Coordinates of C-alpha atoms and ligand atoms in Angstrom, one line a residue:
M26 CA -20.8 106.5 -63.2
P27 CA -18.1 105.5 -65.3
E28 CA -14.9 107.0 -65.1
R29 CA -14.9 110.0 -67.6
E30 CA -12.7 109.8 -70.5
T31 CA -9.7 112.0 -71.4
W32 CA -7.6 112.6 -74.3
T33 CA -4.5 111.0 -74.0
S34 CA -2.2 113.5 -75.3
R35 CA -2.4 117.3 -75.9
I36 CA -2.0 117.0 -79.8
G37 CA -4.8 114.4 -79.5
F38 CA -7.1 117.1 -78.3
I39 CA -5.7 119.3 -81.0
F40 CA -6.2 117.1 -83.9
A41 CA -9.8 116.3 -82.8
A42 CA -10.8 119.7 -82.7
V43 CA -9.2 120.7 -85.9
G44 CA -11.0 118.0 -87.2
S45 CA -14.1 119.5 -85.9
A46 CA -13.0 122.9 -87.3
V47 CA -11.9 121.6 -91.1
G48 CA -14.9 120.8 -92.5
L49 CA -17.4 121.2 -95.4
G50 CA -16.8 124.8 -94.3
N51 CA -13.5 125.1 -95.4
I52 CA -12.9 122.9 -98.6
W53 CA -16.4 123.7 -99.9
S54 CA -18.3 126.5 -98.9
F55 CA -14.8 128.9 -98.3
P56 CA -13.6 129.6 -101.9
F57 CA -17.1 129.7 -103.1
Q58 CA -18.2 132.3 -100.6
T59 CA -15.0 134.2 -101.0
G60 CA -15.4 134.2 -104.8
A61 CA -19.1 135.3 -104.8
N62 CA -18.5 138.0 -102.2
G63 CA -15.6 140.0 -104.1
G64 CA -12.2 137.9 -103.5
A65 CA -10.2 139.0 -101.1
A66 CA -11.8 141.8 -100.2
F67 CA -14.1 139.2 -98.4
L68 CA -11.0 137.2 -97.2
V69 CA -10.1 140.5 -95.1
V70 CA -13.3 140.7 -93.3
Y71 CA -13.5 136.6 -92.9
L72 CA -9.9 137.0 -91.3
L73 CA -10.7 139.7 -88.9
A74 CA -13.8 137.9 -88.2
V75 CA -12.1 134.5 -87.3
L76 CA -9.0 136.4 -85.3
L77 CA -11.3 139.0 -83.4
I78 CA -14.3 137.2 -82.7
G79 CA -13.8 133.4 -83.3
F80 CA -10.6 133.1 -81.4
P81 CA -12.0 134.7 -78.0
T82 CA -15.1 133.0 -78.6
M83 CA -13.5 129.6 -78.8
L84 CA -11.9 130.2 -75.3
G85 CA -14.9 130.9 -73.9
E86 CA -16.3 127.8 -75.2
F87 CA -13.1 126.0 -73.7
V88 CA -13.7 127.4 -70.5
I89 CA -16.6 126.3 -70.1
G90 CA -16.1 123.0 -70.8
R91 CA -12.7 122.3 -69.1
E92 CA -14.0 124.1 -65.6
S93 CA -16.7 121.9 -65.9
K94 CA -15.7 119.0 -67.3
R95 CA -19.4 118.0 -68.3
N96 CA -21.3 117.8 -71.7
P97 CA -23.0 121.3 -72.4
V98 CA -26.1 120.9 -70.6
G99 CA -24.9 119.5 -67.4
A100 CA -22.1 122.2 -67.4
F101 CA -23.7 125.3 -66.3
A102 CA -25.3 123.4 -63.4
E103 CA -22.0 122.1 -62.4
L104 CA -20.4 125.7 -62.7
G105 CA -23.7 126.7 -60.2
H106 CA -25.9 128.3 -62.6
G107 CA -28.2 125.7 -63.7
N108 CA -30.6 128.4 -65.1
W109 CA -28.3 128.8 -68.2
S110 CA -28.4 125.5 -69.1
A111 CA -30.8 126.2 -71.8
A112 CA -27.6 127.8 -73.6
G113 CA -25.9 124.8 -74.0
G114 CA -29.2 122.9 -74.9
L115 CA -30.0 125.1 -77.7
G116 CA -26.3 124.5 -78.9
V117 CA -27.1 120.8 -78.9
V118 CA -30.0 121.1 -80.7
T119 CA -27.8 123.0 -83.3
T120 CA -25.6 120.0 -83.9
V121 CA -28.5 117.5 -84.3
V122 CA -30.1 119.8 -87.3
T123 CA -26.4 120.5 -88.9
L124 CA -25.6 116.9 -88.8
A125 CA -28.8 115.9 -90.6
F126 CA -27.4 118.4 -93.4
Y127 CA -24.1 117.5 -93.1
S128 CA -24.7 114.2 -93.3
V129 CA -26.4 114.6 -96.8
V130 CA -23.8 116.5 -98.4
G131 CA -21.1 114.2 -96.9
G132 CA -23.1 111.4 -98.6
W133 CA -22.6 113.4 -102.0
V134 CA -18.6 113.2 -101.2
L135 CA -19.2 109.7 -101.0
S136 CA -20.8 109.4 -104.4
Y137 CA -18.0 111.8 -105.8
I138 CA -15.3 109.6 -104.9
V139 CA -17.0 106.8 -106.6
G140 CA -17.8 108.6 -109.4
S141 CA -14.2 110.1 -109.9
A142 CA -12.7 106.7 -109.9
T143 CA -15.0 105.2 -112.4
G144 CA -15.4 108.8 -114.6
A145 CA -19.1 108.3 -113.8
Y146 CA -19.3 112.1 -114.1
F147 CA -16.8 113.0 -116.9
G148 CA -19.2 113.2 -119.7
D149 CA -22.4 115.5 -117.9
A150 CA -21.3 116.7 -114.5
G151 CA -24.6 118.2 -113.6
A152 CA -26.5 115.6 -115.0
F153 CA -24.4 113.3 -112.2
F154 CA -25.1 116.1 -109.7
G155 CA -28.6 115.8 -109.8
S156 CA -29.1 112.0 -110.2
V157 CA -26.8 111.4 -106.6
S158 CA -27.8 114.8 -104.7
A159 CA -31.1 113.7 -104.4
G160 CA -33.6 110.9 -104.3
Q161 CA -32.7 107.3 -103.8
T162 CA -28.7 107.3 -104.1
A163 CA -28.6 110.5 -101.7
V164 CA -30.5 108.6 -99.3
L165 CA -28.3 105.3 -99.2
T166 CA -25.3 107.5 -99.0
H167 CA -26.4 109.5 -96.4
A168 CA -27.1 106.5 -94.3
A169 CA -23.6 105.2 -95.3
F170 CA -21.9 108.7 -94.2
M171 CA -24.0 108.2 -90.8
A172 CA -22.9 104.7 -90.5
I173 CA -19.3 105.7 -90.4
T174 CA -20.0 108.8 -87.9
I175 CA -21.4 106.5 -85.7
G176 CA -18.8 103.8 -85.9
V177 CA -16.4 106.4 -84.6
V178 CA -18.6 107.8 -81.7
A179 CA -19.4 104.6 -80.2
A180 CA -15.9 104.0 -80.1
G181 CA -15.4 106.7 -77.5
I182 CA -13.1 109.4 -76.9
E183 CA -9.7 107.6 -77.8
E184 CA -10.5 104.5 -79.4
G185 CA -12.8 106.6 -81.8
I186 CA -12.4 110.2 -82.4
E187 CA -8.8 110.6 -81.2
R188 CA -7.8 107.4 -83.3
A189 CA -9.5 108.8 -86.4
T190 CA -8.6 112.3 -86.4
K191 CA -5.2 111.5 -85.4
F192 CA -4.8 109.8 -89.1
M193 CA -7.5 111.8 -90.9
I194 CA -5.9 115.5 -90.3
P195 CA -2.4 114.9 -91.4
A196 CA -3.6 113.4 -94.3
I197 CA -5.9 116.2 -95.3
I198 CA -3.1 118.5 -95.0
V199 CA -0.7 116.5 -96.9
L200 CA -3.0 115.8 -100.0
L201 CA -3.9 119.6 -100.0
V202 CA -0.5 120.4 -100.2
A203 CA 0.1 118.3 -102.8
L204 CA -3.1 118.9 -104.6
G205 CA -2.1 122.6 -104.6
I206 CA 1.0 122.5 -105.7
W207 CA -0.3 120.3 -108.6
G208 CA -2.8 123.2 -109.1
S209 CA -0.1 125.6 -109.7
T210 CA 1.0 123.7 -112.8
L211 CA -2.3 124.2 -114.4
D212 CA -3.0 126.9 -117.3
G213 CA -5.9 128.7 -115.4
A214 CA -3.5 129.1 -112.0
A215 CA -2.7 132.7 -112.5
A216 CA -6.3 133.7 -113.5
G217 CA -7.6 131.7 -110.3
Y218 CA -5.1 133.1 -108.1
E219 CA -6.0 136.6 -109.5
Y220 CA -9.4 136.3 -108.9
Y221 CA -9.0 134.8 -105.3
L222 CA -6.4 137.3 -103.9
S223 CA -7.0 140.6 -105.4
P224 CA -9.8 142.5 -103.4
D225 CA -12.5 144.0 -104.8
F226 CA -13.5 146.4 -102.4
G227 CA -16.6 147.6 -104.6
V228 CA -18.2 144.6 -103.9
L229 CA -17.6 144.6 -100.3
A230 CA -18.8 148.4 -100.1
S231 CA -22.1 147.4 -101.7
N232 CA -22.9 144.5 -100.3
F233 CA -21.5 145.3 -96.7
A234 CA -24.9 144.9 -95.0
S235 CA -25.0 141.0 -96.3
I236 CA -21.4 140.3 -96.3
V237 CA -20.6 141.1 -92.8
P238 CA -22.9 138.6 -91.2
S239 CA -21.8 135.7 -93.6
A240 CA -18.3 136.4 -92.7
V241 CA -18.9 136.3 -89.3
G242 CA -21.5 133.4 -89.2
Q243 CA -18.8 131.5 -91.4
A244 CA -16.2 132.4 -89.2
F245 CA -18.2 130.7 -86.1
F246 CA -19.5 128.1 -88.7
T247 CA -15.8 127.0 -89.6
L248 CA -14.2 127.1 -86.2
S249 CA -17.3 125.1 -84.8
L250 CA -18.4 127.7 -82.5
G251 CA -22.0 128.6 -81.3
F252 CA -22.5 124.4 -81.3
S253 CA -21.2 123.7 -77.9
V254 CA -18.7 121.2 -79.8
M255 CA -16.0 122.9 -78.5
V256 CA -17.5 122.8 -74.7
V257 CA -17.5 119.1 -75.2
Y258 CA -14.3 118.6 -76.3
A259 CA -12.4 120.8 -74.2
S260 CA -14.3 118.7 -71.4
Y261 CA -12.1 116.1 -71.7
L262 CA -8.7 118.2 -71.4
G263 CA -6.8 118.2 -68.7
S264 CA -6.0 121.2 -66.3
D265 CA -2.4 121.8 -67.5
D266 CA -2.9 122.3 -71.1
S267 CA -2.8 126.0 -72.4
L268 CA -6.0 126.9 -73.4
P269 CA -4.7 130.2 -75.5
A270 CA -2.0 128.2 -77.1
D271 CA -4.2 124.8 -78.1
G272 CA -6.8 127.6 -79.6
G273 CA -4.3 129.5 -81.3
A274 CA -2.9 126.3 -83.1
I275 CA -6.2 125.3 -84.0
V276 CA -7.4 128.6 -85.3
V277 CA -4.3 129.1 -87.3
I278 CA -4.6 125.3 -88.8
N279 CA -8.1 125.6 -89.5
T280 CA -7.5 129.1 -91.6
L281 CA -4.3 127.5 -93.1
V282 CA -6.8 124.7 -94.7
A283 CA -9.3 127.0 -96.0
L284 CA -6.7 129.1 -97.5
L285 CA -5.3 126.3 -99.2
A286 CA -8.6 124.8 -100.4
G287 CA -8.5 128.3 -102.6
F288 CA -5.1 127.3 -104.0
V289 CA -6.8 124.1 -105.3
V290 CA -10.1 125.0 -106.3
F291 CA -9.7 128.3 -108.5
P292 CA -6.9 127.2 -110.6
L293 CA -8.8 124.3 -111.5
L294 CA -12.1 126.1 -111.8
F295 CA -10.2 128.7 -113.9
S296 CA -8.3 125.9 -115.9
I297 CA -11.7 124.9 -117.5
G298 CA -13.1 128.5 -118.0
A299 CA -15.7 127.7 -115.4
E300 CA -17.1 130.8 -113.3
P301 CA -16.8 130.5 -109.9
G302 CA -19.3 132.1 -107.1
T303 CA -22.4 131.1 -109.3
G304 CA -24.9 129.1 -108.9
G305 CA -26.4 127.1 -105.8
V306 CA -25.3 124.5 -103.5
G307 CA -24.3 122.2 -106.4
A308 CA -22.5 124.9 -108.0
A309 CA -18.7 123.8 -106.4
F310 CA -20.0 119.8 -107.1
V311 CA -20.5 120.4 -110.9
G312 CA -17.5 123.2 -111.0
L313 CA -15.0 121.1 -109.5
A314 CA -16.4 117.6 -111.1
S315 CA -16.3 119.4 -114.7
A316 CA -12.8 120.2 -114.4
F317 CA -11.7 116.8 -113.1
G318 CA -13.3 115.5 -116.4
E319 CA -11.7 117.6 -118.5
I320 CA -7.9 117.8 -117.1
P321 CA -5.9 114.7 -117.8
G322 CA -5.3 112.2 -115.2
G323 CA -8.4 113.9 -113.3
E324 CA -9.9 110.3 -112.6
I325 CA -7.0 110.0 -109.8
I326 CA -7.0 113.9 -108.8
G327 CA -10.6 113.8 -108.5
V328 CA -10.4 110.6 -106.3
L329 CA -7.9 112.5 -104.0
F330 CA -10.0 116.0 -103.6
F331 CA -13.0 113.9 -102.8
V332 CA -11.2 111.9 -100.1
V333 CA -9.9 115.0 -98.6
L334 CA -12.8 116.4 -98.6
L335 CA -14.6 113.3 -97.2
F336 CA -12.0 113.2 -94.3
A337 CA -12.6 116.5 -93.2
A338 CA -16.8 116.0 -93.2
L339 CA -16.3 113.0 -91.2
S340 CA -13.7 115.0 -88.7
S341 CA -16.7 117.1 -88.4
S342 CA -19.6 114.7 -88.4
I343 CA -18.3 113.4 -85.5
S344 CA -18.2 116.1 -83.3
L345 CA -21.8 116.9 -84.3
L346 CA -22.4 113.4 -83.2
E347 CA -20.4 113.1 -79.9
T348 CA -22.1 116.5 -78.3
P349 CA -25.7 115.4 -78.1
T350 CA -24.0 111.7 -77.4
S351 CA -22.1 112.9 -74.6
Y352 CA -25.5 115.2 -73.1
I353 CA -26.9 111.8 -73.1
V354 CA -24.7 109.3 -72.1
E355 CA -23.9 111.5 -68.9
T356 CA -27.1 112.8 -68.1
Y357 CA -28.9 109.4 -68.1
D358 CA -25.9 107.1 -67.5
F359 CA -26.9 105.2 -70.9
D360 CA -24.6 102.8 -72.9
R361 CA -22.7 105.3 -75.4
R362 CA -22.8 103.2 -78.0
R363 CA -26.5 102.7 -77.8
V364 CA -27.0 106.5 -77.5
A365 CA -24.6 106.8 -80.4
I366 CA -26.7 104.5 -82.6
A367 CA -30.1 105.9 -81.9
L368 CA -29.0 109.5 -82.2
G369 CA -27.4 108.9 -85.7
A370 CA -30.5 106.7 -86.4
G371 CA -32.6 109.6 -85.4
I372 CA -30.6 112.4 -87.0
F373 CA -30.6 110.0 -90.3
A374 CA -34.2 110.2 -90.3
F375 CA -34.6 114.0 -89.8
G376 CA -32.2 114.3 -92.9
V377 CA -33.9 112.3 -95.8
P378 CA -36.1 114.9 -96.6
T379 CA -32.8 116.8 -97.6
A380 CA -31.8 113.7 -99.5
L381 CA -34.7 113.8 -101.5
N382 CA -34.9 117.7 -101.5
T383 CA -32.1 120.0 -101.6
N384 CA -33.8 123.2 -101.3
T385 CA -34.2 122.7 -97.6
L386 CA -30.4 123.3 -97.3
G387 CA -30.5 127.1 -98.2
W388 CA -33.1 127.3 -95.5
Y389 CA -30.5 125.4 -93.1
N390 CA -28.3 128.0 -94.2
D391 CA -30.0 130.9 -93.6
V392 CA -31.3 129.9 -90.3
V393 CA -28.3 128.6 -88.8
F394 CA -25.6 130.8 -89.7
N395 CA -28.0 134.2 -89.3
L396 CA -30.1 133.2 -86.2
L397 CA -28.9 130.2 -84.5
L398 CA -24.9 130.4 -84.1
P399 CA -24.9 134.3 -82.9
I400 CA -27.6 133.6 -80.6
V401 CA -25.6 130.9 -78.4
V402 CA -22.3 132.4 -79.0
L403 CA -24.2 135.9 -77.6
L404 CA -25.3 133.5 -74.6
F405 CA -22.1 131.8 -74.0
A406 CA -19.9 135.4 -74.4
I407 CA -22.6 136.9 -71.6
F408 CA -22.1 133.8 -69.5
V409 CA -18.3 133.3 -69.7
G410 CA -17.7 137.3 -69.5
W411 CA -20.3 138.2 -66.7
V412 CA -22.1 135.5 -64.9
N413 CA -19.3 133.1 -64.3
A414 CA -16.5 136.0 -64.5
D415 CA -13.9 135.3 -61.9
D416 CA -13.8 131.5 -62.7
S417 CA -13.8 132.6 -66.2
Y418 CA -10.6 134.7 -65.5
A419 CA -9.0 131.9 -63.6
E420 CA -9.3 129.1 -65.9
V421 CA -8.4 130.5 -69.0
G422 CA -5.0 131.3 -67.3
R423 CA -4.9 128.0 -66.0
G424 CA -1.8 125.8 -67.9
S425 CA -1.0 128.8 -69.9
S426 CA 2.3 131.2 -69.7
L427 CA 0.6 134.3 -70.8
G428 CA -0.1 135.9 -67.9
D429 CA -2.9 137.9 -66.4
T430 CA -2.7 140.7 -68.8
F431 CA -4.1 138.6 -71.3
S432 CA -6.6 136.9 -69.2
T433 CA -8.0 140.6 -68.7
V434 CA -7.9 141.7 -72.0
W435 CA -9.7 138.2 -73.0
L436 CA -12.4 139.0 -70.1
W437 CA -13.1 142.2 -71.4
W438 CA -13.0 141.3 -75.1
V439 CA -15.4 138.8 -74.0
R440 CA -17.7 140.9 -72.1
I441 CA -17.9 143.9 -74.4
V442 CA -16.5 143.4 -78.0
I443 CA -18.2 140.1 -78.5
P444 CA -21.3 140.8 -77.6
V445 CA -21.6 144.3 -79.3
A446 CA -20.2 142.6 -83.1
V447 CA -22.7 139.8 -82.2
I448 CA -25.6 141.9 -81.9
F449 CA -24.5 143.7 -84.7
T450 CA -24.6 140.7 -87.3
L451 CA -27.7 139.4 -85.9
V452 CA -29.4 143.1 -86.6
L453 CA -27.8 142.6 -90.3
G454 CA -28.3 138.8 -90.2
V455 CA -32.4 139.2 -89.3
Q456 CA -32.7 142.2 -91.7
D457 CA -31.0 139.6 -94.3
L458 CA -33.6 136.8 -93.7
L459 CA -36.7 139.2 -94.0
I460 CA -35.3 140.9 -97.3
K461 CA -35.0 137.1 -98.4
G462 CA -38.4 136.2 -96.9
G463 CA -39.9 139.2 -98.5
V464 CA -40.9 140.7 -95.6
L465 CA -38.9 143.8 -95.5
D466 CA -38.3 145.6 -98.6
A467 CA -34.3 145.8 -99.3
A468 CA -34.7 149.2 -100.9
I469 CA -35.9 150.9 -97.6
I470 CA -33.3 149.2 -95.5
L471 CA -30.1 149.4 -97.8
G472 CA -31.2 153.0 -99.1
Ligands
LIG503 N1 -16.4 123.4 -88.7 C1 -17.2 122.9 -89.7 C2 -16.7 122.7 -91.1 O1 -16.4 124.2 -91.2 C3 -18.7 122.6 -89.3 C4 -18.9 122.0 -88.1 C5 -19.5 122.9 -87.4 C6 -18.8 121.0 -87.6 C7 -19.6 122.5 -85.8 C8 -19.0 120.5 -86.6 C9 -19.2 121.6 -85.6 O2 -17.5 122.3 -91.9

């Protein structure tokens, strides 16, 4: 077996993990979900979900990864509980499915960078979206996005992922801050902030049963939890790092980037009088593109915005490909380059139907957010909190200066609070799916 790679520095790990966390979820979905679900009222639920459920769950994934120093399937056997491997395996399957969809949307972003520079969508943003989101162009850009992802993962942990994210994360933050400042000068800024930041608890109250599972699902997705991605990234860590400190930094940066994205998106939309939070998957692209088409200097601002989105998407997609790659490389001792190429090609093929018809994206959203992520998180919580309890307790405190009280509270939190919260959202999420599928009548359940 070749020697296992590790991050060269603590900051390398943090950038890589932030890269995984900051993605389409932060910049594309988050502002629009917030808009659709009552603005600041949704924000409150989402922030609570990130803090109370996301953060402790992230530490749980870190614990499995760092203690075992193995891929998410091998990790369980390494820790002496091989019969739990399926939990990690389910996470790996989720990364494969997710990457297929993610790469299609990543391809759209490539089209929008070109479209901004050439002004191709300035006349008719809706028609442009239609022409690049499904069909031949979408297949080609999906291929291009996947090829870049493969290139980074094939180059390895240090030369590939660490190097790419060390460049992309600072670029994302600097550009978003600049765009946010520019956004504050737009005519629509005040109305945009108002919409974004003033809570409408009425919307929250009347949609509680669908908002809670989507806020929790979004919290898992945005922090890349329930995919075993964080198990993989933590498996390349040394033992002297503080997991709570690093996890805290990752959660805070990820949240700030999402909030910042709202400060860019809402002033833009309101400056052209667009109504946020309506329409399907394309609404964000069409709405933003219309805005870039109307404001002075829209070409430049558009390119910058979509470059930010591209970096965010790429730094996430590499973690999605790294996860199954690490599993196959370690289990079968195959060459990393070949595995990354073969897996990437297979996942590309799996994504082609979505590149031809975007309807499958809604299906993906429903199944992964409402079902797969909570199930994997639940299994991880039971494993970390009960099955592997003593080791988990020791591992979370290793390298940390927070002391035993933190470890104890965390362990009990993972034992009780996370499973209860996740089961609660699972029940709501499944109900939501059944209602959407027409199996249940919403009126009966919701009264
Ligand atoms: N966190 C990413 C986002 O918000 C999604 C993602 C999940 C990426 C899991 C990688 C792994 O877009």
